[in-house]
Amino acid sequence: MNALGLVSMRLCAGLMGHRSVVNLPFLRFSSGMTLSQIDEEVAKLLQLKAQLGGDEGKHVFVLKTAKGTRDYNPKQMAIREKVFNIIISCFKRHGAETIDTPVFELKETLTGKYGEDSKLIYDLKDQGGELLSLRYDLTVPFARYLAMNKITNIKRYHIAKVYRRDNPAMTRGRYREFYQCDFDIAGQYDAMIPDAECLKIVYEILNELDLGDFHIKVNDRRILDGMFAVCGVPDEKFRTICSTVDKLDKMAWEDVKKEMVNEKGLSEDVADRIGEYVSMQGGQDLAERLLQDPKLSQNKQACAGLTDMKLLFSYLELFQVTDKVVFDLSLARGLDYYTGVIYEAILSQTIPAPAEQNGADEAGVSVGSVAGGGRYDGLVGMFDPKGRKVPCVGVSIGIERIFSIMEQKAETSSEKVRTTETQVLVASAQKNLLEERLKLTSELWNAGVKAEVLYKKNPKLLSQLQHCEETGIPLVAILGEQELKDGVVKLRNVASREEVDVPRADLVDEIKKRTL
Amino acid sequence: MTLSQIDEEVAKLLQLKAQLGGDEGKHVFVLKTAKGTRDYNPKQMAIREKVFNIIISCFKRHGAETIDTPVFELKETLTGKYGEDSKLIYDLKDQGGELLSLRYDLTVPFARYLAMNKITNIKRYHIAKVYRRDNPAMTRGRYREFYQCDFDIAGQYDAMIPDAECLKIVYEILNELDLGDFHIKVNDRRILDGMFAVCGVPDEKFRTICSTVDKLDKMAWEDVKKEMVNEKGLSEDVADRIGEYVSMQGGQDLAERLLQDPKLSQNKQACAGLTDMKLLFSYLELFQVTDKTSSEKVRTTETQVLVASAQKNLLEERLKLTSELWNAGVKAEVLYKKNPKLLSQLQHCEETGIPLVAILGEQELKDGVVKLRNVASREEVRLISDQNH
């Protein structure tokens, strides 16, 4: 029934004008089908063909991963592990716990949280049960977790993959499955201390990753809104003007001003007034100055934001990170749910990467950006049935961007990236010593030494040495008839070729000493 | 309608209502995870991390690399690989692009990876979640999203050495995880098939008799025999002959004995399997695997010291000291309160298992010292500030 049923379903779908393979013959190829659309149609036809072929015959496979996804090969995994270790140590040093959530949520949990971006959510097929969707970020699952478990205080990190069905025509090269690395502090606390700790953490991580110079811009949603108000922006245009201001990291002021006036309907005066403010950068001194500004000081929101900004900087001084933090009035950040401080970390050196991936929020993130976040006090309350508020502040590290930078560095560096951690290969130049090799290898494993042995009864010494060179194993323990009689093992340094005879009983210690 | 079916319909109706309500009004949420899935809380994550560390160290000790693959594959990649289980695959909705499904295991993605990259030799581990849409009525309590932890050696090698290493790895892992006594059963598909052949099982029944024999770990021989005779159509003689073989257990000696068995020794497949079994056991001897707590409080953080103060107005000093500790790589915390009570600070240490508390006070600051207290024993020492670590 299956094959036939499948065919007839496809045919009916075609007749109803549903976009399906059956329509293909009637499309004129000159009428604007892109190469990727053709690829998709071909893939669908091949799938249909495979299904019609039934389970018996051999399928002709399109051997590929889904569009926008990729495998990680061992080299990439080794780099990934290094990066995660640095980041996770930092989180742990600051006393954070970690959680994990399922890869899909009830569709309803994600609905209504992402605005325009909702069409980028991957849905699961309705197979007769609950309607499900793949998580789009880690923040909404976090809010759901807090509300569900009635948690009011937690300092947590969460590193996991998220899924966005980006339209390939518009954002070619962007991955649809990518890592996000989030750190958030939830709970009611004395003002700005957790906010300052988030910035300290970003600072520590970017330092340790050794990605070159960076700086962190900070601003505050209340200061932005206060600024718009005193400049004369109508209330209902706040958000849309905000996203235009956000483009200042990519566009010159003239173009941004043009958009405000021509597309968003602001008067030139208002735009100019905004222009004066958004060109301001500084530290605690700027916050002081603005609190003296005749117009801004009259705006309650701006005052609250500026007072907190001063407080933030005083804590940042104690945390010794003010050398890299700038209070920048042009920082806007796209997501609606920020209610207080916002920040973005930018690398000074932008290494152009072909498939540039941004793990941080999509909206308004500039090319060199590697982390972003802020305070969002209203999100958890949206989930809680009683609307109980749980204030949150956090940061998302743009880990995919960091991976591609590290991968490029590894390619251009002379140092080889190892994909295993093996310390010694157990080898032999002579025949019929497999038993001895296996015995010694087992002893080494039992002592916690990372060891390998070739799966060959009588391998040539040369191939054993080549294996060490190819995979970066630093030492080789060579067994021979004479050495076995004398109770020693020849320990050779692969790179330098220096050899020394080590008594069997001392071998483990000798290896551990040399591979510290 | 069963209770769970009613629950599902209600959930669907609520979702619909929420969508009709539009994005403005507040949704009334059903606050839950999808059926068959669960969150991992910090305690569970701490346990998970410990287990993964033990397992991964073992894999690394054996020179394995790791890879990762996407959570979904082209539907076609998974189609036709899982037989009856195919209906348990989660499909993604057709949203106008490729047809996708969530991976069902890590083995098919591994095979796809090898073929795609034309790899002939690799020793790899892969730890990741897989997805199976188990029918809740039949397998209640089973998760639909769960971890698999696979280790595989691909490539043409001299017989049985990689096979032996796999067993050595299982042995090492189960030892280190300290789960108590265990044993590992080994057999060989060729020995099984040879055995069925010499007992008189018709070729076309091999697989189905195999799955009946497999039930011996859950059912008694009498019931297994009944199934073979009544449901699978074997004669009692054939079933009895099978019964004699499947009751055998042993080590290398059993393999030797069976190679002398008049019937089995005539079967080519069985001989090949038995010869390899002998070889396997010889390697297992060299690998020394032929033989088989204290309830520590599970911490969810690794913080070593809390920076605290008994007196007021010392927030600045607390923050400064905490920052110095972080800069020196010490795992430290400080309460987000300008003037916390010492008792709440100590309570935080006890609740989360932080072993040390560094207490600042006016007098100590003048003297240039910090009081370092052991939370459990309450012993205190005065340390000169710059030697605090």
CSV table of C-alpha atoms in Angstrom, one decimal, chain A residues 318, chain B residues 307-309 313-324 334 360-362 365:
chain,number,residue,atom,x,y,z
A,318,LEU,CA,36.4,47.5,41.4
B,307,VAL,CA,33.8,36.4,50.0
B,308,ALA,CA,31.7,37.6,52.9
B,309,SER,CA,31.5,40.2,55.7
B,313,ASN,CA,29.4,49.1,54.2
B,314,LEU,CA,32.0,46.6,53.0
B,315,LEU,CA,30.6,45.9,49.6
B,316,GLU,CA,33.4,47.6,47.8
B,317,GLU,CA,36.0,45.6,49.7
B,318,ARG,CA,34.1,42.4,49.1
B,319,LEU,CA,33.9,43.1,45.4
B,320,LYS,CA,37.6,44.1,45.2
B,321,LEU,CA,38.7,40.9,46.9
B,322,THR,CA,36.4,38.7,44.8
B,323,SER,CA,37.8,40.3,41.6
B,324,GLU,CA,41.3,39.6,42.8
B,334,VAL,CA,29.9,37.1,46.5
B,360,LEU,CA,36.3,40.7,55.8
B,361,GLY,CA,36.0,43.1,58.7
B,362,GLU,CA,37.2,46.6,59.6
B,365,LEU,CA,41.3,45.3,56.8
